[in-house]
Amino acid sequence: MVTKPLTKNIDMSRPPLDMAGYEAADGYQSLHAIAKGLAPADVLQRVKDSGLKGRGGAGFPTGLKWSFVPMGPEAPKQKYLVVNADEMEPGTFKDRLLMEGDPHLLIEGMLIAAYTIQADKAYIFLRGEYIVAERRLRKAIDEAYARGYLGQNILGMGFNLDIVLHTSAGRYICGEETALLNALEGKRANPRAKPPFPQVSGLWGKPTIVNNVETLCNLPGILTYGVDWYHSLTKGTDHGTKLCGVSGKVKNPGCWELPLGTPIRELFEDYAGGMQDGLALRGFLPGGGSTDFLLPEHLDLTLDYDVIGKAGSRLATGTMIILDDQTCPVGMVGNLMKFFAHESCGFCTPCRDGLPWVDEIFNDFENGRGTEKDLAILHEHVDYLGPGRTFCALAPGATAPLGSGLRHFREDFERHIKDKKCSYRG
Amino acid sequence: MSSDVIASNAPTRARRLTAEEIAEIEHEMTLYPDKRAVGLEALKIVQKHQGWVSDESLLAIAKYLEIPPSDLEGVATFFNLVYRQPVGRNVMLFCNSVSCWIMGCEGLRKHMKDTLGIDFGDTSADGHFTLIPVPCLGDCDRAPVMMVGPDLHRNLTEEKIDAIVADYRNKKS
């Protein structure tokens, strides 16, 4: 039985499977199953039943997201599927693996999603720096056209799909789905006001689904091996497997496919090998730079969206960033604040003006000029930049490591003020 | 004011796009339902051929795609991989996000300053290298990392950077 549906074909010591190899490994079976008589509504029901949640960071149920797309004869004829392949969340390195390692899996997932919402055009929004992924995806797309899995009247179903691979040119904000749509339309990538949501009015005003790479890569397994099989994968409350990464000063940093519900300790100790010699674990961001710090006492939590949510953080991208006891927590949060300040699109005031202010204060702390008043201003910004204060989730994302960093590492901030320097740097 | 001129002390005029650039831009236009969407692609195409996007190039694209130059400039200056200034033969995209920071990228940045004389935004005196910070390159298990041109270099150390620099100097000169 398949237990690692996302990575079963991935072996980075060789090129990815070509069409023949991929088909021999049950590839495109889901498309043949659809051609044998699954209606879009049948596929939607299976995806809903699977319990799949979006793997891009927000964890929204995929079937529910799709169900908002207008269907039937009254629905707009033109609809779009857009793949969010703009992986840029600090500390996140999972979609690269999928696209470089098994590009056909993404294409198969796209076919399932596009068929379900009856979109005949799909764009892959790939970050410009992912040059190997671009090359491998282009080859796989060409193979899929040649095999009749893309183009007109696919497998005689009367269903058409064209895939365009769009390579972007930077800027973290493009990962925000409405900013991404603006970028695809050739505009500055400022996020849009919601509603209307993209499912109703997205790319060029047409109904559009934006899904993350890993989300789409979950679909072929669900259709090929069934919902019951998918439900058998998990060890916890959420369904399926998840790509989980560990970076920082651990013995064996890397990215692995694990059942959801796996204890964090297993990921950290058995897979990542625990801390490098002479270092102790101080804390970690469980799912990229926009998540709240968790502490060593949280290692026995399981990798589940709700479990980590209840502990005050988010599973988000599932890629952990480890803070060791000889790295300055103030410096680490400061690095993240610099990132968010730099990547703000500049559209709304709290984010555009607030984040650089926060960044400046962290510079002051680094250089021994931090004061108690600065600390109070940082605390205020956790609120000023929080959820509901801004147009999109970038600034609230920044407040996750900021607020939790201030809470968990307060003595380090105080020590910077008292010592008038960063004592981690001697 | 004509839309293909930037008003300044010495008016800048659109240059003529090359046949190759036009062919590639025309191909992109088949992939999107309107011309405006091709703006970023066209900027990247021109940059691929010219190394960077000059005012003359920007105006030429705006004219060709019938996009207001101000709109296209808004796009060009938004995306950090579009270079509106000349860059060296090899652009170094140096990751300074959190995992690379934990793994010591600031020390490597200082090393490059000491050995190449360049910090973020600078081009080396020999014209070989331009150093630019880039958000997380998505290779955090092999941090610190940077790209030089299209190539990704992982698990960087000072010695590795010295070797990479020597390699590109020899290869590309």
Coordinates of C-alpha atoms in Angstrom, one line a residue:
Chain A
M1 CA 0.0 0.0 0.0
V2 CA 1.2 3.5 -0.8
T3 CA 2.1 5.4 2.4
K4 CA 3.9 8.3 0.9
P5 CA 1.8 9.5 -2.0
L6 CA 3.6 12.9 -2.4
T7 CA 7.2 11.6 -2.5
K8 CA 6.9 8.0 -3.6
N9 CA 8.4 8.8 -7.0
I10 CA 11.0 11.3 -5.7
D11 CA 14.7 10.4 -5.8
M12 CA 16.8 13.5 -6.1
S13 CA 19.9 11.5 -7.1
R14 CA 18.3 11.0 -10.6
P15 CA 16.1 13.1 -12.9
P16 CA 12.3 12.9 -12.2
L17 CA 10.2 10.2 -13.8
D18 CA 9.3 10.8 -17.4
M19 CA 5.8 10.1 -18.7
A20 CA 6.4 6.4 -19.2
G21 CA 8.0 6.0 -15.8
Y22 CA 5.3 8.1 -14.1
E23 CA 2.5 6.1 -15.8
A24 CA 4.1 2.8 -14.7
A25 CA 3.9 4.1 -11.1
D26 CA 0.1 4.5 -11.3
G27 CA 0.5 8.0 -12.8
Y28 CA -2.6 9.6 -14.5
Q29 CA -4.8 6.8 -13.3
S30 CA -7.1 9.5 -11.7
L31 CA -7.6 11.0 -15.1
H32 CA -8.6 7.6 -16.6
A33 CA -11.0 7.1 -13.7
I34 CA -12.6 10.4 -14.4
A35 CA -12.9 9.6 -18.1
K36 CA -14.7 6.4 -17.2
G37 CA -17.6 8.4 -15.9
L38 CA -16.9 10.7 -12.9
A39 CA -18.8 13.9 -13.1
P40 CA -17.2 17.1 -11.7
A41 CA -19.7 16.9 -8.7
D42 CA -18.5 13.4 -8.0
V43 CA -14.8 14.5 -7.9
L44 CA -15.7 17.5 -5.7
Q45 CA -17.5 15.1 -3.2
R46 CA -14.5 12.9 -3.0
V47 CA -12.2 15.8 -2.3
K48 CA -14.6 17.1 0.3
D49 CA -14.9 13.6 1.9
S50 CA -11.1 13.3 1.9
G51 CA -10.8 16.2 4.4
L52 CA -7.9 17.7 2.5
K53 CA -6.9 21.1 3.8
G54 CA -4.8 23.6 1.8
R55 CA -1.0 23.1 2.3
G56 CA 0.0 26.6 1.4
G57 CA -0.2 27.9 4.9
A58 CA -3.8 28.8 5.7
G59 CA -5.1 25.3 6.0
F60 CA -8.5 26.0 4.4
P61 CA -10.5 22.9 3.4
T62 CA -9.9 22.4 -0.3
G63 CA -13.3 20.9 -1.2
L64 CA -15.0 23.8 0.5
K65 CA -12.9 26.3 -1.4
W66 CA -13.8 24.7 -4.7
S67 CA -17.5 24.5 -3.9
F68 CA -17.8 28.3 -4.1
V69 CA -17.1 28.3 -7.8
P70 CA -20.3 28.8 -9.8
M71 CA -21.2 25.7 -11.7
G72 CA -23.8 24.7 -14.2
P73 CA -25.2 26.2 -17.4
E74 CA -25.6 29.7 -15.9
A75 CA -21.9 29.9 -14.7
P76 CA -19.4 31.9 -16.6
K77 CA -17.8 29.9 -19.4
Q78 CA -14.3 31.0 -18.7
K79 CA -12.8 29.9 -15.4
Y80 CA -9.2 29.6 -14.3
L81 CA -7.1 27.3 -12.2
V82 CA -4.0 29.0 -10.8
V83 CA -1.2 27.1 -9.0
N84 CA 0.5 29.1 -6.3
A85 CA 4.1 27.9 -6.8
D86 CA 5.6 31.2 -5.5
E87 CA 7.2 29.5 -2.5
M88 CA 8.9 32.3 -0.5
E89 CA 7.8 31.9 3.1
P90 CA 11.0 32.1 5.1
G91 CA 12.2 28.7 6.1
T92 CA 10.0 26.9 3.7
F93 CA 11.4 24.4 1.2
K94 CA 8.8 21.8 0.3
D95 CA 7.2 22.8 -3.0
R96 CA 10.6 23.0 -4.6
L97 CA 11.1 19.3 -3.8
L98 CA 7.7 18.4 -5.3
M99 CA 8.2 20.3 -8.6
E100 CA 11.8 19.3 -9.1
G101 CA 11.2 15.7 -7.9
D102 CA 7.9 14.7 -9.6
P103 CA 6.5 17.4 -11.9
H104 CA 3.9 15.0 -13.4
L105 CA 2.3 14.7 -10.0
L106 CA 1.5 18.4 -10.0
I107 CA 0.1 18.3 -13.6
E108 CA -2.1 15.3 -12.7
G109 CA -3.4 17.2 -9.6
M110 CA -4.0 20.3 -11.8
L111 CA -6.1 18.2 -14.2
I112 CA -8.3 16.9 -11.4
A113 CA -8.8 20.4 -10.0
A114 CA -9.4 22.0 -13.4
Y115 CA -11.9 19.3 -14.3
T116 CA -13.8 19.7 -11.1
I117 CA -14.4 23.4 -11.6
Q118 CA -14.5 23.0 -15.4
A119 CA -11.6 25.4 -16.0
D120 CA -10.0 25.1 -19.5
K121 CA -7.0 27.2 -18.7
A122 CA -4.5 26.9 -15.9
Y123 CA -1.5 29.1 -15.0
I124 CA 1.4 27.9 -12.8
F125 CA 2.7 30.9 -11.0
L126 CA 6.3 29.9 -10.4
R127 CA 8.8 32.0 -8.6
G128 CA 11.5 33.1 -11.0
E129 CA 14.4 31.7 -9.0
Y130 CA 13.2 28.1 -9.3
I131 CA 15.0 27.5 -12.5
V132 CA 15.4 23.7 -12.2
A133 CA 11.7 23.4 -11.4
E134 CA 10.8 25.5 -14.4
R135 CA 12.9 23.3 -16.7
R136 CA 11.5 20.1 -15.4
L137 CA 7.9 21.3 -15.4
R138 CA 8.2 22.5 -19.0
K139 CA 9.4 19.1 -20.1
A140 CA 6.6 17.3 -18.2
I141 CA 4.0 19.7 -19.7
D142 CA 5.3 19.0 -23.2
E143 CA 5.1 15.2 -22.5
A144 CA 1.5 15.6 -21.2
Y145 CA 0.4 17.4 -24.4
A146 CA 2.1 14.8 -26.5
R147 CA 0.3 12.0 -24.6
G148 CA -3.1 13.7 -25.0
Y149 CA -3.5 14.5 -21.3
L150 CA -3.5 18.3 -22.0
G151 CA -5.0 20.2 -24.9
Q152 CA -8.4 19.6 -26.6
N153 CA -10.9 16.9 -25.8
I154 CA -8.8 15.1 -23.3
L155 CA -9.4 11.3 -23.4
G156 CA -12.5 12.0 -25.4
M157 CA -14.3 13.6 -22.4
G158 CA -15.0 16.9 -24.2
F159 CA -12.8 18.5 -21.5
N160 CA -10.0 20.8 -22.6
L161 CA -7.1 22.1 -20.6
D162 CA -4.1 24.3 -21.4
I163 CA -1.4 24.9 -18.9
V164 CA 0.8 28.1 -19.1
L165 CA 3.9 28.1 -17.0
H166 CA 4.4 31.7 -15.7
T167 CA 7.7 32.6 -14.1
S168 CA 7.6 35.5 -11.8
A169 CA 10.2 38.0 -10.8
G170 CA 10.3 38.1 -7.0
R171 CA 8.4 39.7 -4.2
Y172 CA 7.0 37.6 -1.3
I173 CA 3.6 39.3 -1.5
C174 CA 2.9 37.5 -4.8
G175 CA 2.2 34.4 -2.6
E176 CA -1.0 36.2 -1.3
E177 CA -3.6 34.8 -3.7
T178 CA -5.2 38.1 -4.8
A179 CA -1.8 39.8 -5.1
L180 CA -0.8 36.8 -7.2
L181 CA -3.8 37.4 -9.5
N182 CA -2.8 41.0 -10.0
A183 CA 0.7 40.0 -10.8
L184 CA -0.5 37.5 -13.4
E185 CA -2.6 40.3 -14.9
G186 CA 0.6 42.3 -15.3
K187 CA -0.1 44.7 -12.5
R188 CA 1.8 45.6 -9.3
A189 CA 1.2 42.7 -6.9
N190 CA -1.0 44.6 -4.3
P191 CA -3.6 42.4 -2.7
R192 CA -7.2 42.9 -3.6
A193 CA -10.1 43.6 -1.2
K194 CA -12.2 40.5 -0.4
P195 CA -15.0 40.0 -1.2
P196 CA -15.4 39.3 -4.0
F197 CA -13.4 36.1 -3.5
P198 CA -11.4 34.7 -6.4
Q199 CA -13.7 31.7 -6.7
V200 CA -16.4 34.2 -7.9
S201 CA -14.3 37.0 -9.4
G202 CA -10.6 36.2 -9.8
L203 CA -8.2 36.3 -12.7
W204 CA -9.5 38.9 -15.2
G205 CA -12.8 38.9 -13.2
K206 CA -13.5 35.2 -13.9
P207 CA -14.1 32.5 -11.4
T208 CA -10.7 31.3 -10.3
I209 CA -9.2 28.7 -7.9
V210 CA -5.8 29.3 -6.5
N211 CA -4.2 26.2 -4.9
N212 CA -0.8 25.6 -3.5
V213 CA 1.5 23.0 -5.2
E214 CA 1.4 20.5 -2.3
T215 CA -2.4 20.7 -2.1
L216 CA -2.7 19.8 -5.7
C217 CA -0.2 17.0 -5.3
N218 CA -2.5 15.4 -2.8
L219 CA -5.3 14.9 -5.3
P220 CA -4.0 12.1 -7.6
G221 CA -3.8 9.8 -4.6
I222 CA -7.3 10.6 -3.3
L223 CA -8.8 9.8 -6.7
T224 CA -6.6 6.8 -7.6
Y225 CA -6.5 5.0 -4.2
G226 CA -9.7 6.3 -2.7
V227 CA -11.0 8.2 0.2
D228 CA -10.7 5.3 2.6
W229 CA -7.1 4.8 1.8
Y230 CA -6.5 8.6 2.2
H231 CA -8.1 8.4 5.7
S232 CA -5.9 5.5 6.6
L233 CA -2.7 7.6 6.2
T234 CA -3.1 9.9 9.2
K235 CA -2.0 9.2 12.8
G236 CA -4.0 12.2 14.1
T237 CA -7.1 14.2 13.4
D238 CA -6.3 15.8 10.1
H239 CA -6.1 13.7 7.0
G240 CA -3.3 12.8 4.7
T241 CA 0.5 13.2 4.8
K242 CA 2.4 16.5 5.0
L243 CA 5.8 17.5 3.8
C244 CA 7.6 18.5 7.0
G245 CA 10.9 20.3 7.0
V246 CA 13.5 21.2 9.7
S247 CA 16.1 23.9 9.3
G248 CA 18.5 25.6 11.7
K249 CA 21.3 24.0 13.7
V250 CA 20.1 20.5 13.9
K251 CA 22.3 17.5 13.0
N252 CA 20.4 16.5 9.8
P253 CA 18.2 19.3 8.4
G254 CA 15.8 18.1 5.7
C255 CA 12.3 17.6 4.4
W256 CA 10.3 14.4 4.8
E257 CA 6.7 13.3 4.1
L258 CA 5.1 12.2 7.3
P259 CA 1.5 11.3 8.3
L260 CA -0.3 14.2 9.9
G261 CA -0.6 13.5 13.6
T262 CA 3.1 12.5 13.8
P263 CA 4.6 13.9 17.1
I264 CA 6.8 16.9 16.5
R265 CA 9.4 15.2 18.6
E266 CA 9.7 12.4 16.1
L267 CA 10.3 14.9 13.3
F268 CA 12.8 16.8 15.4
E269 CA 14.7 13.9 16.9
D270 CA 14.4 10.9 14.6
Y271 CA 14.4 12.7 11.3
A272 CA 16.3 15.9 11.9
G273 CA 18.6 14.1 14.4
G274 CA 18.1 16.6 17.2
M275 CA 20.4 19.6 18.0
Q276 CA 24.0 19.8 16.8
D277 CA 26.4 18.8 19.6
G278 CA 26.8 21.5 22.3
L279 CA 23.6 23.3 21.5
A280 CA 20.2 23.1 23.2
L281 CA 16.7 23.8 21.7
R282 CA 15.4 27.1 22.7
G283 CA 12.2 27.3 20.6
F284 CA 11.0 26.9 17.1
L285 CA 8.6 28.3 14.5
P286 CA 6.5 25.3 13.5
G287 CA 5.5 26.3 9.9
G288 CA 7.6 29.1 8.4
G289 CA 8.3 32.7 9.3
S290 CA 4.7 33.8 9.8
T291 CA 4.0 31.4 12.7
D292 CA 4.2 31.9 16.5
F293 CA 7.2 30.5 18.4
L294 CA 6.7 27.2 20.2
L295 CA 8.9 26.0 23.0
P296 CA 10.7 22.7 23.9
E297 CA 7.7 21.7 26.0
H298 CA 5.6 21.6 22.8
L299 CA 7.7 18.9 21.2
D300 CA 5.1 16.3 22.2
L301 CA 2.3 18.0 20.3
T302 CA 1.4 16.3 17.1
L303 CA 1.6 17.7 13.6
D304 CA -2.1 18.6 13.2
Y305 CA -3.7 21.9 12.2
D306 CA -6.0 22.0 15.3
V307 CA -3.4 20.7 17.8
I308 CA -0.8 23.4 16.9
G309 CA -3.6 26.0 16.6
K310 CA -4.7 25.3 20.2
A311 CA -1.1 25.7 21.4
G312 CA -1.2 29.3 19.9
S313 CA 0.7 28.8 16.7
R314 CA 0.0 27.3 13.2
L315 CA 1.1 24.2 11.3
A316 CA 1.1 26.5 8.2
T317 CA 3.7 25.3 5.7
G318 CA 4.9 22.5 8.0
T319 CA 8.6 23.6 7.8
M320 CA 10.1 24.2 11.2
I321 CA 12.8 26.7 11.9
I322 CA 14.9 25.9 15.0
L323 CA 16.2 28.4 17.4
D324 CA 19.2 27.2 19.4
D325 CA 20.4 28.5 22.7
Q326 CA 23.5 30.2 21.2
T327 CA 21.6 32.2 18.6
C328 CA 20.0 35.5 19.7
P329 CA 16.2 35.4 19.7
V330 CA 16.1 39.1 19.4
G331 CA 18.3 38.9 16.3
M332 CA 16.2 36.1 14.8
V333 CA 12.9 38.0 15.3
G334 CA 14.7 41.1 14.0
N335 CA 15.8 39.2 10.8
L336 CA 12.1 38.3 10.3
M337 CA 11.0 41.9 10.8
K338 CA 13.5 43.1 8.3
F339 CA 12.1 40.6 5.8
F340 CA 8.5 41.5 6.3
A341 CA 9.3 45.3 6.2
H342 CA 11.2 44.8 3.0
E343 CA 8.4 42.6 1.4
S344 CA 5.5 44.8 2.3
C345 CA 3.8 45.9 -0.9
G346 CA 3.4 49.3 0.6
F347 CA -0.3 49.6 -0.1
C348 CA -1.8 50.0 3.4
T349 CA -0.4 52.2 6.1
P350 CA 0.0 50.0 9.2
C351 CA 2.2 47.6 7.2
R352 CA 4.1 50.1 5.1
D353 CA 4.9 52.4 8.0
G354 CA 4.7 50.1 11.0
L355 CA 7.0 47.3 9.8
P356 CA 10.0 49.6 9.0
W357 CA 9.5 51.3 12.4
V358 CA 9.6 47.8 14.1
D359 CA 12.7 47.0 12.0
E360 CA 14.4 50.2 13.1
I361 CA 13.8 49.4 16.7
F362 CA 15.3 46.0 16.2
N363 CA 18.4 47.6 14.7
D364 CA 18.6 49.8 17.8
F365 CA 18.4 46.7 20.0
E366 CA 21.2 45.1 18.0
N367 CA 23.4 48.2 18.4
G368 CA 22.8 48.6 22.1
R369 CA 20.4 51.5 21.8
G370 CA 17.2 49.7 22.7
T371 CA 15.1 51.2 25.5
E372 CA 12.1 50.2 27.7
K373 CA 10.0 52.6 25.6
D374 CA 11.1 50.8 22.4
L375 CA 9.9 47.6 24.0
A376 CA 6.5 49.2 24.7
I377 CA 6.3 50.3 21.0
L378 CA 7.1 46.8 19.8
H379 CA 4.3 45.5 22.0
E380 CA 1.9 48.1 20.6
H381 CA 2.7 47.0 17.0
V382 CA 1.6 43.4 17.8
D383 CA -1.8 44.9 18.0
Y384 CA -1.5 47.7 15.4
L385 CA -0.4 45.2 12.7
G386 CA -2.6 42.3 13.8
P387 CA -5.5 40.6 12.1
G388 CA -8.2 42.9 10.9
R389 CA -5.9 46.0 10.8
T390 CA -4.5 45.5 7.3
F391 CA -5.6 44.5 3.8
C392 CA -3.9 41.2 3.8
A393 CA -2.2 38.7 6.0
L394 CA 1.4 39.9 5.6
A395 CA 1.6 42.2 8.6
P396 CA -0.5 39.9 10.8
G397 CA 2.0 37.2 9.8
A398 CA 4.8 39.3 11.0
T399 CA 3.1 39.8 14.4
A400 CA 3.2 36.0 15.0
P401 CA 6.9 35.8 15.6
L402 CA 7.0 39.3 17.0
G403 CA 4.3 38.9 19.6
S404 CA 5.4 35.3 20.6
G405 CA 9.0 36.4 20.6
L406 CA 8.4 39.2 23.0
R407 CA 6.4 36.9 25.2
H408 CA 8.8 34.0 25.3
F409 CA 12.2 35.8 25.1
R410 CA 11.4 38.9 27.2
E411 CA 14.6 38.4 29.3
D412 CA 16.7 38.6 26.2
F413 CA 15.1 41.9 25.1
E414 CA 15.7 43.2 28.7
R415 CA 19.3 42.1 28.6
H416 CA 20.0 44.0 25.4
I417 CA 18.7 47.1 27.1
K418 CA 20.7 46.5 30.3
D419 CA 23.9 45.5 28.6
K420 CA 23.6 48.0 25.8
K421 CA 24.7 45.3 23.4
C422 CA 23.8 41.9 22.1
S423 CA 25.7 39.6 24.4
Y424 CA 25.3 36.6 22.0
R425 CA 27.9 38.3 19.8
G426 CA 30.2 38.7 22.8
Chain B
M1 CA 3.5 64.8 -24.1
S2 CA 4.2 61.8 -26.3
S3 CA 3.9 58.5 -24.5
D4 CA 7.3 57.2 -25.7
V5 CA 9.4 60.0 -24.1
I6 CA 10.4 60.6 -20.5
A7 CA 10.5 64.3 -19.7
S8 CA 13.8 65.2 -18.2
N9 CA 16.7 67.6 -18.9
A10 CA 17.7 65.3 -21.8
P11 CA 14.5 63.6 -23.1
T12 CA 14.9 59.8 -23.3
R13 CA 13.4 58.1 -26.3
A14 CA 12.2 54.6 -26.8
R15 CA 14.8 52.4 -28.5
R16 CA 13.9 50.0 -31.2
L17 CA 13.2 46.5 -29.9
T18 CA 15.2 43.7 -31.7
A19 CA 13.5 41.2 -33.9
E20 CA 14.4 38.5 -31.4
E21 CA 12.8 40.4 -28.5
I22 CA 9.7 41.1 -30.5
A23 CA 9.3 37.5 -31.5
E24 CA 9.5 36.4 -27.9
I25 CA 7.1 39.0 -26.7
E26 CA 4.7 38.0 -29.5
H27 CA 4.9 34.4 -28.3
E28 CA 4.0 35.5 -24.8
M29 CA 1.0 37.4 -26.1
T30 CA -0.5 34.2 -27.3
L31 CA -0.6 32.9 -23.7
Y32 CA -2.5 35.7 -22.0
P33 CA -5.9 37.3 -22.9
D34 CA -4.6 40.9 -23.0
K35 CA -1.4 42.8 -23.8
R36 CA -1.0 44.3 -20.4
A37 CA -0.5 40.9 -18.8
V38 CA 2.6 40.5 -20.9
G39 CA 4.4 43.6 -19.4
L40 CA 6.4 41.7 -16.9
E41 CA 7.3 39.0 -19.3
A42 CA 8.4 41.6 -21.8
L43 CA 10.6 43.3 -19.2
K44 CA 12.2 39.9 -18.4
I45 CA 12.7 39.2 -22.1
V46 CA 14.5 42.5 -22.7
Q47 CA 16.5 42.0 -19.6
K48 CA 17.6 38.6 -20.8
H49 CA 19.0 40.1 -24.0
Q50 CA 20.3 43.4 -22.7
G51 CA 21.3 42.5 -19.1
W52 CA 19.1 45.1 -17.6
V53 CA 16.1 47.4 -18.4
S54 CA 17.1 50.9 -19.4
D55 CA 14.7 53.8 -19.7
E56 CA 14.9 53.4 -23.5
S57 CA 14.0 49.7 -23.2
L58 CA 11.1 50.4 -20.8
L59 CA 9.7 53.0 -23.1
A60 CA 10.0 50.7 -26.1
I61 CA 8.1 47.9 -24.3
A62 CA 5.4 50.4 -23.1
K63 CA 5.0 51.6 -26.7
Y64 CA 4.9 48.1 -28.2
L65 CA 2.3 46.8 -25.7
E66 CA 0.4 50.1 -25.5
I67 CA 0.8 50.3 -21.7
P68 CA 1.3 53.7 -20.1
P69 CA 5.0 54.0 -19.3
S70 CA 4.1 55.0 -15.7
D71 CA 2.2 51.7 -15.3
L72 CA 5.0 49.6 -16.7
E73 CA 7.5 51.5 -14.5
G74 CA 5.3 50.7 -11.5
V75 CA 5.6 47.0 -12.4
A76 CA 9.3 47.2 -13.2
T77 CA 10.2 48.8 -9.9
F78 CA 7.9 46.5 -7.9
F79 CA 9.6 43.2 -8.9
N80 CA 13.1 42.8 -7.4
L81 CA 14.3 40.6 -10.2
V82 CA 13.8 43.3 -12.8
Y83 CA 16.9 45.4 -12.9
R84 CA 16.4 49.1 -13.7
Q85 CA 20.2 49.7 -13.3
P86 CA 23.1 48.0 -15.0
V87 CA 24.3 44.9 -13.2
G88 CA 27.5 42.9 -13.4
R89 CA 27.9 39.9 -15.6
N90 CA 26.8 37.6 -12.8
V91 CA 24.1 38.6 -10.4
M92 CA 24.5 37.0 -7.0
L93 CA 21.1 36.5 -5.3
F94 CA 22.2 36.1 -1.7
C95 CA 19.6 34.6 0.7
N96 CA 19.5 36.5 4.0
S97 CA 16.2 35.1 5.3
V98 CA 15.9 33.5 8.7
S99 CA 17.3 30.0 8.2
C100 CA 20.4 31.3 6.3
W101 CA 20.7 34.0 9.0
I102 CA 20.8 31.3 11.7
M103 CA 23.4 29.4 9.7
G104 CA 25.7 32.4 9.5
C105 CA 24.9 34.3 6.3
E106 CA 25.8 37.7 7.9
G107 CA 29.4 36.5 8.3
L108 CA 29.5 35.5 4.6
R109 CA 28.1 38.8 3.6
K110 CA 31.0 40.5 5.5
H111 CA 33.5 38.1 3.8
M112 CA 32.2 39.2 0.4
K113 CA 32.5 42.8 1.5
D114 CA 36.1 42.2 2.5
T115 CA 37.2 40.1 -0.5
L116 CA 35.1 41.5 -3.3
G117 CA 34.5 45.0 -1.9
I118 CA 30.7 44.8 -2.5
D119 CA 27.7 44.9 -0.2
F120 CA 24.0 44.6 -1.1
G121 CA 23.3 46.6 -4.2
D122 CA 26.9 47.0 -5.3
T123 CA 28.7 45.8 -8.4
S124 CA 32.4 44.7 -8.1
A125 CA 35.0 47.0 -9.7
D126 CA 35.8 44.4 -12.3
G127 CA 32.2 44.2 -13.4
H128 CA 31.9 40.5 -12.7
F129 CA 29.5 40.5 -9.8
T130 CA 26.4 42.3 -8.5
L131 CA 25.3 41.3 -5.0
I132 CA 21.6 41.5 -4.2
P133 CA 19.7 40.1 -1.2
V134 CA 16.8 37.8 -2.0
P135 CA 14.0 36.4 0.1
C136 CA 14.3 32.8 1.2
L137 CA 15.4 30.6 -1.7
G138 CA 13.6 27.6 -0.4
D139 CA 16.6 25.4 0.2
C140 CA 16.8 25.9 3.9
D141 CA 18.1 22.4 4.8
R142 CA 21.3 23.4 2.9
A143 CA 21.7 26.9 4.2
P144 CA 23.4 29.2 3.7
V145 CA 22.6 29.4 0.0
M146 CA 22.9 31.9 -2.9
M147 CA 22.4 31.8 -6.6
V148 CA 24.9 33.1 -9.1
G149 CA 23.2 33.6 -12.4
P150 CA 21.0 30.5 -12.8
D151 CA 23.1 28.3 -10.5
L152 CA 22.3 27.5 -6.9
H153 CA 25.1 27.1 -4.4
R154 CA 24.5 25.4 -1.1
N155 CA 26.1 24.9 2.3
L156 CA 28.2 28.0 1.7
T157 CA 31.4 28.7 3.6
E158 CA 34.0 31.4 3.1
E159 CA 36.2 28.9 1.3
K160 CA 33.3 27.9 -1.0
I161 CA 32.5 31.5 -1.8
D162 CA 36.1 32.1 -2.7
A163 CA 36.1 29.1 -5.0
I164 CA 32.8 30.1 -6.6
V165 CA 34.1 33.6 -7.3
A166 CA 37.3 32.3 -8.8
D167 CA 35.3 29.9 -10.9
Y168 CA 32.9 32.5 -12.4
R169 CA 35.8 34.9 -13.0
N170 CA 37.7 32.3 -15.0
K171 CA 34.7 30.8 -16.8
K172 CA 33.0 34.0 -17.8
S173 CA 35.9 36.3 -18.6

